[in-house]
PDB file of C-alpha atoms in Angstrom:
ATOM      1  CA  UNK A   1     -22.994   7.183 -20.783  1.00 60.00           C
ATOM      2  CA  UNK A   2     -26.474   7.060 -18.892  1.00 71.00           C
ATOM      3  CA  UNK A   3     -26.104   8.497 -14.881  1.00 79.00           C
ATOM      4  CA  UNK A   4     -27.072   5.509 -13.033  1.00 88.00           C
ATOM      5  CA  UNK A   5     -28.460   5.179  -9.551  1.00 93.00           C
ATOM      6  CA  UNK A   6     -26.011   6.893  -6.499  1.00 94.00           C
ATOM      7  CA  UNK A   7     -26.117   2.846  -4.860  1.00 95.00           C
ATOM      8  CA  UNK A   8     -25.031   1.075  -8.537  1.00 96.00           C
ATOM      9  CA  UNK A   9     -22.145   3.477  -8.954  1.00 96.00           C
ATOM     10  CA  UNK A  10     -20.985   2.259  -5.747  1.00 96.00           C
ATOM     11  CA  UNK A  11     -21.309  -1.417  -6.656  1.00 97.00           C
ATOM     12  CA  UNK A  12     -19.132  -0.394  -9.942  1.00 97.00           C
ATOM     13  CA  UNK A  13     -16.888   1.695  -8.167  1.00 97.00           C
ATOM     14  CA  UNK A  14     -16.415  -1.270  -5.161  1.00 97.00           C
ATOM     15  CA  UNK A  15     -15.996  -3.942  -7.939  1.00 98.00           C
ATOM     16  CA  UNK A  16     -13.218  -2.051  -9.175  1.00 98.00           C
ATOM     17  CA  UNK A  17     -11.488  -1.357  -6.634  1.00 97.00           C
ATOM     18  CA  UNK A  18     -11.798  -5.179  -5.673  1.00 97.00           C
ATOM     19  CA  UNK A  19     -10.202  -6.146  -8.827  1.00 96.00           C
ATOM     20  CA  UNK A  20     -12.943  -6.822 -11.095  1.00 95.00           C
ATOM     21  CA  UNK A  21     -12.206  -6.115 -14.963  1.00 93.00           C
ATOM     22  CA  UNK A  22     -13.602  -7.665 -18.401  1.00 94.00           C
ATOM     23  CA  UNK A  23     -10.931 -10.245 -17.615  1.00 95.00           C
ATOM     24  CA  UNK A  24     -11.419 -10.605 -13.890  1.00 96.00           C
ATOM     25  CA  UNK A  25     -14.504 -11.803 -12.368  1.00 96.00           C
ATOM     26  CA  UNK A  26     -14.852 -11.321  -8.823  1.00 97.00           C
ATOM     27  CA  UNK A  27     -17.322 -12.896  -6.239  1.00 96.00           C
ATOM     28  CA  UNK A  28     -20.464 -11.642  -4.867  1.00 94.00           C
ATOM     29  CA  UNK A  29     -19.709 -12.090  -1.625  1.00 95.00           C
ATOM     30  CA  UNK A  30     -16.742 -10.173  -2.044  1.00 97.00           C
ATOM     31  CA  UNK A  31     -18.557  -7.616  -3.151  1.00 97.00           C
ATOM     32  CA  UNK A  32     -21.536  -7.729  -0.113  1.00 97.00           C
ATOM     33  CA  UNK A  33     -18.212  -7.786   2.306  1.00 97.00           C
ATOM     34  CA  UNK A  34     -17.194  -4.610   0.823  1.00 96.00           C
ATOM     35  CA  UNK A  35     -20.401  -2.828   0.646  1.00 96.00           C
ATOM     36  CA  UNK A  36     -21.466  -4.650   4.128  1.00 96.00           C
ATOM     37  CA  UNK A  37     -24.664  -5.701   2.105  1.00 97.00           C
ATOM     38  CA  UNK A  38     -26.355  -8.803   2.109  1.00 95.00           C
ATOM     39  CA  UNK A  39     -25.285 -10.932  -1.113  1.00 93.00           C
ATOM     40  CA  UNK A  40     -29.062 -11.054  -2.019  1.00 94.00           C
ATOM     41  CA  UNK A  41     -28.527  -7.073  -2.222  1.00 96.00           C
ATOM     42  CA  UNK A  42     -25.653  -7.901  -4.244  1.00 95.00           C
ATOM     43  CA  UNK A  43     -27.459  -9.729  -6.943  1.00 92.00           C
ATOM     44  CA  UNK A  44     -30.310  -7.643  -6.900  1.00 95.00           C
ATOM     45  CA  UNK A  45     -28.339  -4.890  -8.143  1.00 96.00           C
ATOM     46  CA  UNK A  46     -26.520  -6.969 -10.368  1.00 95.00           C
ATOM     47  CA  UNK A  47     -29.637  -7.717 -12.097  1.00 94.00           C
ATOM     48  CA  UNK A  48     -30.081  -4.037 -13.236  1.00 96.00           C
ATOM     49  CA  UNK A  49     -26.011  -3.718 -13.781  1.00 97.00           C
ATOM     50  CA  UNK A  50     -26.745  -6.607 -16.457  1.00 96.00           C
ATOM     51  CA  UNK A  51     -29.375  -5.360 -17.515  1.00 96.00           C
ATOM     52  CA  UNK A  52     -27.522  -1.840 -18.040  1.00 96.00           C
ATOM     53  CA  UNK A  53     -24.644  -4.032 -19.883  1.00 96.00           C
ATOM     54  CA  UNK A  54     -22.122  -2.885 -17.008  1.00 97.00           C
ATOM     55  CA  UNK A  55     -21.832  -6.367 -15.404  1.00 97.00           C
ATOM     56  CA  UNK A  56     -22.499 -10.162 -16.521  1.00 96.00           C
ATOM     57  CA  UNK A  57     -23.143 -12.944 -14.114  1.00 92.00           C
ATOM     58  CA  UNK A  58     -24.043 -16.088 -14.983  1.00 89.00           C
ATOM     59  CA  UNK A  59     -26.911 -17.840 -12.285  1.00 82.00           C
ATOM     60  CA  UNK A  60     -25.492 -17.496  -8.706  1.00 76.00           C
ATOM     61  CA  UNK A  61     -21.572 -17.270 -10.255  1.00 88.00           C
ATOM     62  CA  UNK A  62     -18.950 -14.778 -10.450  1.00 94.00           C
ATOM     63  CA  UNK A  63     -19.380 -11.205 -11.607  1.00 96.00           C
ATOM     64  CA  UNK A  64     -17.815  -9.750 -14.529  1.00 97.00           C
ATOM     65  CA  UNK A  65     -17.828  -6.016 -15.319  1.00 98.00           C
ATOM     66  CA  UNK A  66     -17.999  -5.199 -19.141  1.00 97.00           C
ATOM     67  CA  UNK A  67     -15.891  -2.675 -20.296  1.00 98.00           C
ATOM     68  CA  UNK A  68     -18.640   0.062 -20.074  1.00 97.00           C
ATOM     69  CA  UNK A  69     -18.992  -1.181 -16.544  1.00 97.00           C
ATOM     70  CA  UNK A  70     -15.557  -1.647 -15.931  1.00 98.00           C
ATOM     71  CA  UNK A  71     -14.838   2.310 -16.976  1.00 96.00           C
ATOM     72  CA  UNK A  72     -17.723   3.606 -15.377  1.00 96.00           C
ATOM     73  CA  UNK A  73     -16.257   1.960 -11.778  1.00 96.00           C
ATOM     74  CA  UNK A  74     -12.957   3.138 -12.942  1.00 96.00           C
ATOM     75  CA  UNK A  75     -14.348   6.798 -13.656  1.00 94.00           C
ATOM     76  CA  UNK A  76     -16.636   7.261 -10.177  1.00 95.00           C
ATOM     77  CA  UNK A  77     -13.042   5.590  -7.930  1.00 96.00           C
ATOM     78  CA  UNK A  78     -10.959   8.578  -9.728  1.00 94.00           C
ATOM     79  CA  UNK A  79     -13.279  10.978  -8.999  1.00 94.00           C
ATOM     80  CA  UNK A  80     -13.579   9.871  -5.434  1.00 96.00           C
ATOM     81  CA  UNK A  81      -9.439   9.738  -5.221  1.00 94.00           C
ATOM     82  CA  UNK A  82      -9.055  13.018  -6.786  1.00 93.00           C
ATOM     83  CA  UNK A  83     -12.161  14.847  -4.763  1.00 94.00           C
ATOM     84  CA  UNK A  84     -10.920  12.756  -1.389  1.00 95.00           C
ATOM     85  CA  UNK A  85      -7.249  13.994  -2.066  1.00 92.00           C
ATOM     86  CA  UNK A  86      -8.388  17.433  -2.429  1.00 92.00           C
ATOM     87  CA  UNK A  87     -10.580  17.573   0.682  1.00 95.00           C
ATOM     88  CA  UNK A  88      -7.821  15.853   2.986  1.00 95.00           C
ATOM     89  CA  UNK A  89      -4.655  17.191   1.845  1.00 91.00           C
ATOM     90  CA  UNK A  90      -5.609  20.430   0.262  1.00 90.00           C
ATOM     91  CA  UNK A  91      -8.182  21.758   2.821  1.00 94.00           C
ATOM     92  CA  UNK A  92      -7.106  19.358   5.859  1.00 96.00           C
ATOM     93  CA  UNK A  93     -10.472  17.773   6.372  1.00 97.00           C
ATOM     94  CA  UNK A  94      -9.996  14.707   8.327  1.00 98.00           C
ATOM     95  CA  UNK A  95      -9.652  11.832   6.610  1.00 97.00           C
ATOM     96  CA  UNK A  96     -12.920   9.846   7.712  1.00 97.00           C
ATOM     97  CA  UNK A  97     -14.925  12.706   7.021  1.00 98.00           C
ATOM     98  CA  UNK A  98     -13.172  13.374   3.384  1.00 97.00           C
ATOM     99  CA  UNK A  99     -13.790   9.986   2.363  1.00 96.00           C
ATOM    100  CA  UNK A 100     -17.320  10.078   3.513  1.00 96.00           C
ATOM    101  CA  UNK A 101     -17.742  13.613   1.664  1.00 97.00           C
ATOM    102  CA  UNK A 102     -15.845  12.808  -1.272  1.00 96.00           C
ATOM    103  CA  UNK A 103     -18.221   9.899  -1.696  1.00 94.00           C
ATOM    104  CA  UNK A 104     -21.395  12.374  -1.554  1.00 94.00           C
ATOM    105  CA  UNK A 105     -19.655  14.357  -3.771  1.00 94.00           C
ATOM    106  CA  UNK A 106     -18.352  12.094  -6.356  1.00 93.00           C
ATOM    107  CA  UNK A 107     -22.061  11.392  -7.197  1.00 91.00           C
ATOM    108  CA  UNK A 108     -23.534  15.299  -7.574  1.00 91.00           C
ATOM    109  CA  UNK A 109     -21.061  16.707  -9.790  1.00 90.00           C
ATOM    110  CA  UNK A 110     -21.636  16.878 -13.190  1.00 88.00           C
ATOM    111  CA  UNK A 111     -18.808  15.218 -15.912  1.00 88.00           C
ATOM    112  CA  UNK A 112     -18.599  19.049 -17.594  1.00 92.00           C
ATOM    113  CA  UNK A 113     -18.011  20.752 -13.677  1.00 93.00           C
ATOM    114  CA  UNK A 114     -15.490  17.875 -12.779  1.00 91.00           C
ATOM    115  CA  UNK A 115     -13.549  17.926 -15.457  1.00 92.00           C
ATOM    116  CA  UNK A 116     -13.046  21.513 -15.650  1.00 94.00           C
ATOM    117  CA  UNK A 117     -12.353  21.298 -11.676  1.00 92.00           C
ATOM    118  CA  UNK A 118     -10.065  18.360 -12.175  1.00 90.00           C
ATOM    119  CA  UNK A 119      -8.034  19.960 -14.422  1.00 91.00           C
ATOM    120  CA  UNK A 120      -7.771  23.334 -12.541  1.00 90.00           C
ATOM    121  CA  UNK A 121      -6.640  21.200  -9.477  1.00 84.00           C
ATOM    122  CA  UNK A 122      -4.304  19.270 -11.477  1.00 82.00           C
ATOM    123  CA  UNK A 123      -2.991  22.483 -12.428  1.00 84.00           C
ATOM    124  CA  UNK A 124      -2.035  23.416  -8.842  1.00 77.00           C
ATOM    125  CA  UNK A 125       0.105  20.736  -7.845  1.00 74.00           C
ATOM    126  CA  UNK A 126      -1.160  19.984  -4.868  1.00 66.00           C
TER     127      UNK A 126
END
């Protein structure tokens, strides 16, 4: 899967965790509330989403993630939960803070590091 851009996995991960799947579209200016964009921001990066084959639009209507898109969002949100979960409950980082961090941090790490770290926190239980 190509690394895209630190902003376009946060329009993936945001249209995931507003609902959007290959069999739910969501709106765009759902998706510029969530972001607190501007919906013209919105559908300039869904141009290069589509173009990427993570998202479809038709002209000025709903958005559709494919199912590359789709599991990208879904992949960046889980790594966000799990690194958030970590920061806040494990270390006791506050919870605005680990949110903010985990969403720096979500982008940086590699798939080999995380998943290696992922398992070896799963392993603890926390």
């Amino acid at each position: 899967m190509e690394k895209m851009s630190m902003s376009h996995e946060d329009y993936l991960e945001a249209m995931v965790m507003l609902g959007a799947s290959p069999e739910k579209p969501i709106r765009s200016v759902d998706v510029a509330t969530k972001m607190g964009v501007s919906k013209a921001s919105v559908n300039k990066a869904m141009s290069v989403l589509k173009e990427k084959g993570y998202a479809e639009q038709p002209y000025y209507g709903d958005i559709t993630l494919t199912k590359p898109g789709y599991d990208y969002g879904l992949s960046v949100l889980d790594r966000h939960n799990l690194l958030f979960q970590f920061l806040h409950k494990a270390l006791g980082i506050p919870e605005e803070r680990a949110d903010h961090e985990a969403c720096l941090m979500e982008h940086a790490i590699s798939d080999e590091s995380f998943e290696k770290w992922s398992t070896y926190i799963k392993g603890l239980n926390l």
